[in-house]
C-alpha positions as MATLAB code, in Angstrom:
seq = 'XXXXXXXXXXXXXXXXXXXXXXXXXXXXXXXXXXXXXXXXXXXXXXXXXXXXXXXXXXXXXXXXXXXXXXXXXXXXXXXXXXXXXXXXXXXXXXXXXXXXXXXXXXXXXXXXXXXXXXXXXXXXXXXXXXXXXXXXXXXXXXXXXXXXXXXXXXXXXXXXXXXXXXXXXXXXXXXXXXXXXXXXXXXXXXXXXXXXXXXXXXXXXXXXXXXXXXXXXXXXXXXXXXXXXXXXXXXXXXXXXXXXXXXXXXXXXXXXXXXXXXXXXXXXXXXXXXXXXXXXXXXXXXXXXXXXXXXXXXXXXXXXXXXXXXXXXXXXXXXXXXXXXXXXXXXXXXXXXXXXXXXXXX';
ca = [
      75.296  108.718  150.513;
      77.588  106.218  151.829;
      79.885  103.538  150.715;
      79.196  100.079  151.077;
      82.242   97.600  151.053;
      81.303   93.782  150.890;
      83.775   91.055  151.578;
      84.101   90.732  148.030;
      84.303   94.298  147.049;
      87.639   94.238  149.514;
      88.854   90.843  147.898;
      88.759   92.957  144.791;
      90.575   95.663  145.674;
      93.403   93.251  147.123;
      93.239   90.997  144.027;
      93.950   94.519  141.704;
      96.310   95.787  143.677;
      98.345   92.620  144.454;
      99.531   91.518  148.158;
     102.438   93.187  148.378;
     101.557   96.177  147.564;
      98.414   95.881  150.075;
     100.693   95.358  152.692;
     102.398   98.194  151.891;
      99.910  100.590  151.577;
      98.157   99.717  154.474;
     101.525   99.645  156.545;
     102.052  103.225  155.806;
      98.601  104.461  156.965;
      98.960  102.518  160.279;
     102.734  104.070  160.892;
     101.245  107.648  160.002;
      98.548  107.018  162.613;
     100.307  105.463  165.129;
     103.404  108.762  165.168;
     100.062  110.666  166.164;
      98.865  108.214  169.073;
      97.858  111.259  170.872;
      95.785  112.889  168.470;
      93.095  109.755  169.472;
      90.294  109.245  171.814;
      91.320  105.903  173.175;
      89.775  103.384  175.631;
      90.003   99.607  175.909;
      87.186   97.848  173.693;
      83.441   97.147  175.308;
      83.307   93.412  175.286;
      80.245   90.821  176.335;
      81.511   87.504  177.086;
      79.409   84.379  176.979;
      80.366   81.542  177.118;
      80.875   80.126  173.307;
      83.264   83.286  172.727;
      82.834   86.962  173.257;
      81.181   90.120  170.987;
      83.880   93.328  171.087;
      82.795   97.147  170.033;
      85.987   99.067  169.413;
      85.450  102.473  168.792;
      88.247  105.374  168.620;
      88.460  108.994  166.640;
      90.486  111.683  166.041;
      89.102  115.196  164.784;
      88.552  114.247  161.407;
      86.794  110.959  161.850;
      85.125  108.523  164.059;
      85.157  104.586  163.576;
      83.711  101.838  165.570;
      84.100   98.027  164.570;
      81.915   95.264  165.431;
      84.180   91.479  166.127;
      83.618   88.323  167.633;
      85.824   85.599  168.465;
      83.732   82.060  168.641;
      86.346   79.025  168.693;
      83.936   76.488  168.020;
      81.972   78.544  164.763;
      84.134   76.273  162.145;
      82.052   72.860  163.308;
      79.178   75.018  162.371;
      80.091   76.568  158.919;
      80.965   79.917  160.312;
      84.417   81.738  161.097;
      85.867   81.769  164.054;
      86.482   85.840  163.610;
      83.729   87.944  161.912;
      83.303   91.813  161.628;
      81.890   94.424  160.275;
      83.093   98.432  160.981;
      82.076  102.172  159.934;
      83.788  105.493  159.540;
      82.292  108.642  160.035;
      82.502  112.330  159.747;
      83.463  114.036  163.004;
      82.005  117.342  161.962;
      78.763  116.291  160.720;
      78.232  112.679  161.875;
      78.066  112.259  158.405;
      78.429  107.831  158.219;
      80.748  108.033  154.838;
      81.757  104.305  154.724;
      79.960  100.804  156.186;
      82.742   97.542  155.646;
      82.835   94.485  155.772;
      85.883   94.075  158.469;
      86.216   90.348  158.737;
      89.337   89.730  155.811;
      90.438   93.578  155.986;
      91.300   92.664  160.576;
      93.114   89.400  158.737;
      94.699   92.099  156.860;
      95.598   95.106  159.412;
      96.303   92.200  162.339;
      99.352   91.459  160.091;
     100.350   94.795  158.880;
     100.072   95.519  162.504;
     102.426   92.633  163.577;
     104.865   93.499  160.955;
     105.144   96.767  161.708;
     106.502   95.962  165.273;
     108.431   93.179  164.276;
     110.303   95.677  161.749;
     110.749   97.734  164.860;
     112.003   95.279  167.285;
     113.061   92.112  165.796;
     116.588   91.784  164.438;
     116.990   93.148  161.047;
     118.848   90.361  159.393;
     116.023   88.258  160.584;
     115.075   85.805  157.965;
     113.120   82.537  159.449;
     109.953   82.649  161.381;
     107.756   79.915  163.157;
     104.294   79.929  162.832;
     102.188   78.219  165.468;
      98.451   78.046  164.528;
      98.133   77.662  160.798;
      94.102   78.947  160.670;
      92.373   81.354  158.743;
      94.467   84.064  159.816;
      97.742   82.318  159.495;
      98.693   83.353  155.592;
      98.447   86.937  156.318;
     100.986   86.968  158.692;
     102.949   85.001  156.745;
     102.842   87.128  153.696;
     102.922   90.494  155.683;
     106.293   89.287  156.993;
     107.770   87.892  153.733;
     106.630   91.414  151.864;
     107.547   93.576  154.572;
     110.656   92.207  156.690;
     112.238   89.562  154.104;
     111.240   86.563  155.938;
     112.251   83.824  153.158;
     111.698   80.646  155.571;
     108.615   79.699  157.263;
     108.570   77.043  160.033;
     105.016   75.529  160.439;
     102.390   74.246  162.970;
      98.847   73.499  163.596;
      97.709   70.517  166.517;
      95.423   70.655  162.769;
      96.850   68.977  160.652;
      94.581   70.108  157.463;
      94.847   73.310  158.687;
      98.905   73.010  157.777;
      97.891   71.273  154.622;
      95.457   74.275  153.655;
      98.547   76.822  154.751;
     101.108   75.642  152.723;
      98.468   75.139  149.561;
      97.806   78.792  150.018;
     101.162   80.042  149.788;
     102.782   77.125  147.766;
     102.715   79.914  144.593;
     104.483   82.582  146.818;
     107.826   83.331  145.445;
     110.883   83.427  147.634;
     109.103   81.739  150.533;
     109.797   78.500  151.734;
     107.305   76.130  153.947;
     108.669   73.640  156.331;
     105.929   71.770  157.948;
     106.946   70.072  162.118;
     105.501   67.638  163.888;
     105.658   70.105  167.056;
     105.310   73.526  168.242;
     108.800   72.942  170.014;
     110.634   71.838  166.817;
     108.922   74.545  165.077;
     110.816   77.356  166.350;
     114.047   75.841  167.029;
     116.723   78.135  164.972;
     113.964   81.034  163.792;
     114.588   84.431  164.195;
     110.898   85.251  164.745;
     107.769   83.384  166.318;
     104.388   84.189  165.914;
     101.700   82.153  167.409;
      98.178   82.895  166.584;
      95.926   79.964  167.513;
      92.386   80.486  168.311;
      91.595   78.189  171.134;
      89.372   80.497  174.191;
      91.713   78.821  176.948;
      94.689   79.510  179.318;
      97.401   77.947  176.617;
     101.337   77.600  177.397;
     101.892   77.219  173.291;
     105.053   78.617  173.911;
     107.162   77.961  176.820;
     110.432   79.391  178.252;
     112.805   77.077  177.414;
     111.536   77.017  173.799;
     113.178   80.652  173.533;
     116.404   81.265  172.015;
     118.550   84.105  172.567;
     117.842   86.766  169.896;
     114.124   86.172  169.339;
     111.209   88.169  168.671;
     107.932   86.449  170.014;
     104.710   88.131  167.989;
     101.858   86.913  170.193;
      98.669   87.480  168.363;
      96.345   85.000  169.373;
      95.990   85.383  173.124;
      93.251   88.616  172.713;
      90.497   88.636  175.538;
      90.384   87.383  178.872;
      90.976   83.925  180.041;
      93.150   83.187  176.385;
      97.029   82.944  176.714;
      99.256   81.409  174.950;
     102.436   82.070  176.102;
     104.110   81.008  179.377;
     104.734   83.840  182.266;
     108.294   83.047  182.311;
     108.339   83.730  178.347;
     107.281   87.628  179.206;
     110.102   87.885  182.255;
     112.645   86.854  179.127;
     112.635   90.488  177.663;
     110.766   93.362  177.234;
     107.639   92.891  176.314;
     105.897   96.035  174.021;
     101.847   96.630  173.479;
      99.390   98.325  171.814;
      96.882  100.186  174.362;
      98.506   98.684  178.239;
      95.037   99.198  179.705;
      93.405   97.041  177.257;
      96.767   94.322  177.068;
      96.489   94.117  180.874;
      92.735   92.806  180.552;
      93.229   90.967  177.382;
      96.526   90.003  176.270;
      99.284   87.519  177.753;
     100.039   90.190  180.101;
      96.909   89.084  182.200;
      99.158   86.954  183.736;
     101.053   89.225  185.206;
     101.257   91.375  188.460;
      99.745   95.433  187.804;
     103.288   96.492  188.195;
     104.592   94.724  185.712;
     106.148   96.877  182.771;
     105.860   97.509  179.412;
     106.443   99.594  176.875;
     103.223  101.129  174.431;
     104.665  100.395  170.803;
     103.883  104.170  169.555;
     106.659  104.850  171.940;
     108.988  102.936  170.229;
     108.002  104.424  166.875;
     108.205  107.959  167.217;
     111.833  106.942  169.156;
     110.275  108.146  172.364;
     111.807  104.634  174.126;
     113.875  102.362  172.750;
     113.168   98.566  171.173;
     115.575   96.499  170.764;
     118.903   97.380  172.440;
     121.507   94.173  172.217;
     121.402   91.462  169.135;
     121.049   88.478  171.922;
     117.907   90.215  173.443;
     114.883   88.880  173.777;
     111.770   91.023  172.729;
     107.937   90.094  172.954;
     105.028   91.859  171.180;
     101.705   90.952  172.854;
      99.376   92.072  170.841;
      95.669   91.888  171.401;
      94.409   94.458  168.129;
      93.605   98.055  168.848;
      90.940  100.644  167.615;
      93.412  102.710  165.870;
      94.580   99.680  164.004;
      90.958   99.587  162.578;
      90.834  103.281  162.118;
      93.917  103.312  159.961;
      92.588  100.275  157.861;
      89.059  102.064  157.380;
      90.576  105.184  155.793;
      92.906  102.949  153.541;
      89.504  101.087  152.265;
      87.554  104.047  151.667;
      90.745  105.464  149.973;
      91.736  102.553  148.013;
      88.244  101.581  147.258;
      87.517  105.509  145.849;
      90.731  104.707  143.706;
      89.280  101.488  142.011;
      85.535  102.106  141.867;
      84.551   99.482  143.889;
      81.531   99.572  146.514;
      78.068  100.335  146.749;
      76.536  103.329  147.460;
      73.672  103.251  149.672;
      71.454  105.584  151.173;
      71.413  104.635  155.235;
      70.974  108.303  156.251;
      68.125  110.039  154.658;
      68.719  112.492  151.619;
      66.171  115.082  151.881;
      65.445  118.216  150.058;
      63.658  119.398  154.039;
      66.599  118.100  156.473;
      63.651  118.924  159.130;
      60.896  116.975  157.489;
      61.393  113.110  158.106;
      58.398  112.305  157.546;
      58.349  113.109  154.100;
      60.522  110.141  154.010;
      57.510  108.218  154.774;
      55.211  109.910  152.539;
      57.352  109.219  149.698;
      57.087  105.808  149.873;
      53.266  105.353  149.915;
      52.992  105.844  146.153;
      55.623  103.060  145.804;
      53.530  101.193  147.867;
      50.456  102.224  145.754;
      51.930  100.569  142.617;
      52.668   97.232  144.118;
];
């Protein structure tokens, strides 16, 4: 049988366990998995592009299990009642094939997208780092914000949206947090003036220049999330020639990420590098580092096992029967036959 996680079954599991500790949990299943980057089959995601947004598969395994998750990214779904992001994922058993867990993915991406970013902030950014601009206050926006208030101590966030509901409905959201402080700007460049750490994550399926070079102060870590398939930036070339810039899967980043912008001899630095001390992150207090992150496989992986963990924990799900259970493994048909007395009764 397998387990079957709605969006609300995962809302429940993050309402018993709290945010923080969320964040936290999930954090340490992504650091395990990324110290083993090798152990994974890796390749960039399949994507088909139209021209409303794009559908992604992302598949990846190691020799335990397999996942794959479904994602779109439609900027213009909100004028029609629908998210802009919506996805659904599995985990199976290497071994057998075995599917052992079907999930909603749409909240829990919200969720590992920020565990994600915080993880390479704590890695790169400066460690007294305390104040971080937000640019692009949408449905993702709040779990960035509380991933790096839980995780790295962020106490002061600087806020923006060209939306200006979609500030209002940020700072609503987190107006209970405590120890966090919202600052709402009239202006992307006003928003990061004086923060330690900018993340932009708008939505928009353009080339964007949301952040631009001379918006950069010495000392900086950029965390750009929203630029994630091709033809979507949102950061100026010159802002990646201000410091090293560190990614997830470079094959992928090249196609997807900021980094499209650049020439194919441009380098970077994988973050799995930096976290099992292979390279180095940030080397001087004044330096400049960029994460451009587009959201990798393994990300999903990580978050998969942590919901079929965490959901095993809490008794939450539904188990449903999407592979047959048969007494004769070699008789499908009786699969059939079974159901004609149902049938009979009706």
């Amino acid at each position: 049988m397998t387990t079957l996680l709605s969006t609300s079954d995962v809302a429940k599991i993050v309402a018993l366990q709290g945010p923080q500790q969320v964040f936290a949990g999930m954090l340490d299943y992504l650091l395990s998995d990324f110290l083993r980057w090798q152990e994974f089959d890796k390749s960039a995601r399949v994507a088909s592009h139209s021209a409303t947004g794009v559908i992604e598969l992302m598949p990846t395994a190691d020799s335990e299990f397999y996942t794959f998750k479904y994602v779109n990214g439609h900027p213009g779904n909100p004028l029609a009642g629908l998210s802009t992001v919506m996805a659904f994922g599995a985990l199976a058993q290497v071994s057998t094939g075995e599917p052992l867990l079907i999930s909603e993915l749409t909240l829990t991406t919200a969720l590992r997208t920020a565990v994600t970013s915080a993880l390479a902030a704590r890695a790169l950014a400066r460690p007294d780092s305390r104040k971080m601009a937000l640019i692009g206050n949408g449905a993702q926006s709040e779990f960035q914000a509380l991933a790096f208030h839980y995780i790295l101590g962020i106490d002061t966030l600087h806020v923006y949206d060209v939306d200006a509901g979609a500030t209002r409905k940020l700072e609503s959201n987190l107006a209970s947090v405590p120890g966090l402080r919202v600052v709402r700007f009239d202006s992307a460049a006003d928003a990061v003036q004086g923060t330690d750490i900018v993340t932009t994550v708008t939505a928009d399926k353009t080339y964007a220049t949301i952040l631009t070079a001379d918006m950069v102060e010495p000392g900086m870590h950029i965390n750009a999330v929203g630029g994630d398939c091709p033809g979507k930036t949102e950061l100026h070339a010159d802002v990646l020639r201000a410091g090293p810039v560190f990614v997830e899967y470079e094959p992928q980043t090249r196609i997807e990420g900021d980094l499209q912008q650049m020439p194919p001899d441009f380098a970077v630095t994988e973050l799995w590098r930096v976290l099992t001390g292979q390279s180095a992150g940030r080397q001087r207090a004044e330096e400049v580092t960029i994460f451009d992150s587009v959201g990798f496989a393994l990300e999903d992986f990580s978050a998969l096992r942590w919901l079929r963990d965490a959901a095993g924990r809490h008794g939450v799900g539904t188990r449903i029967e999407v592979a047959p259970q048969s007494q004769d493994p070699k008789n499908l048909f009786e699969v059939v036959r079974a159901a004609q007395p149902m049938l009979a009764r009706v």
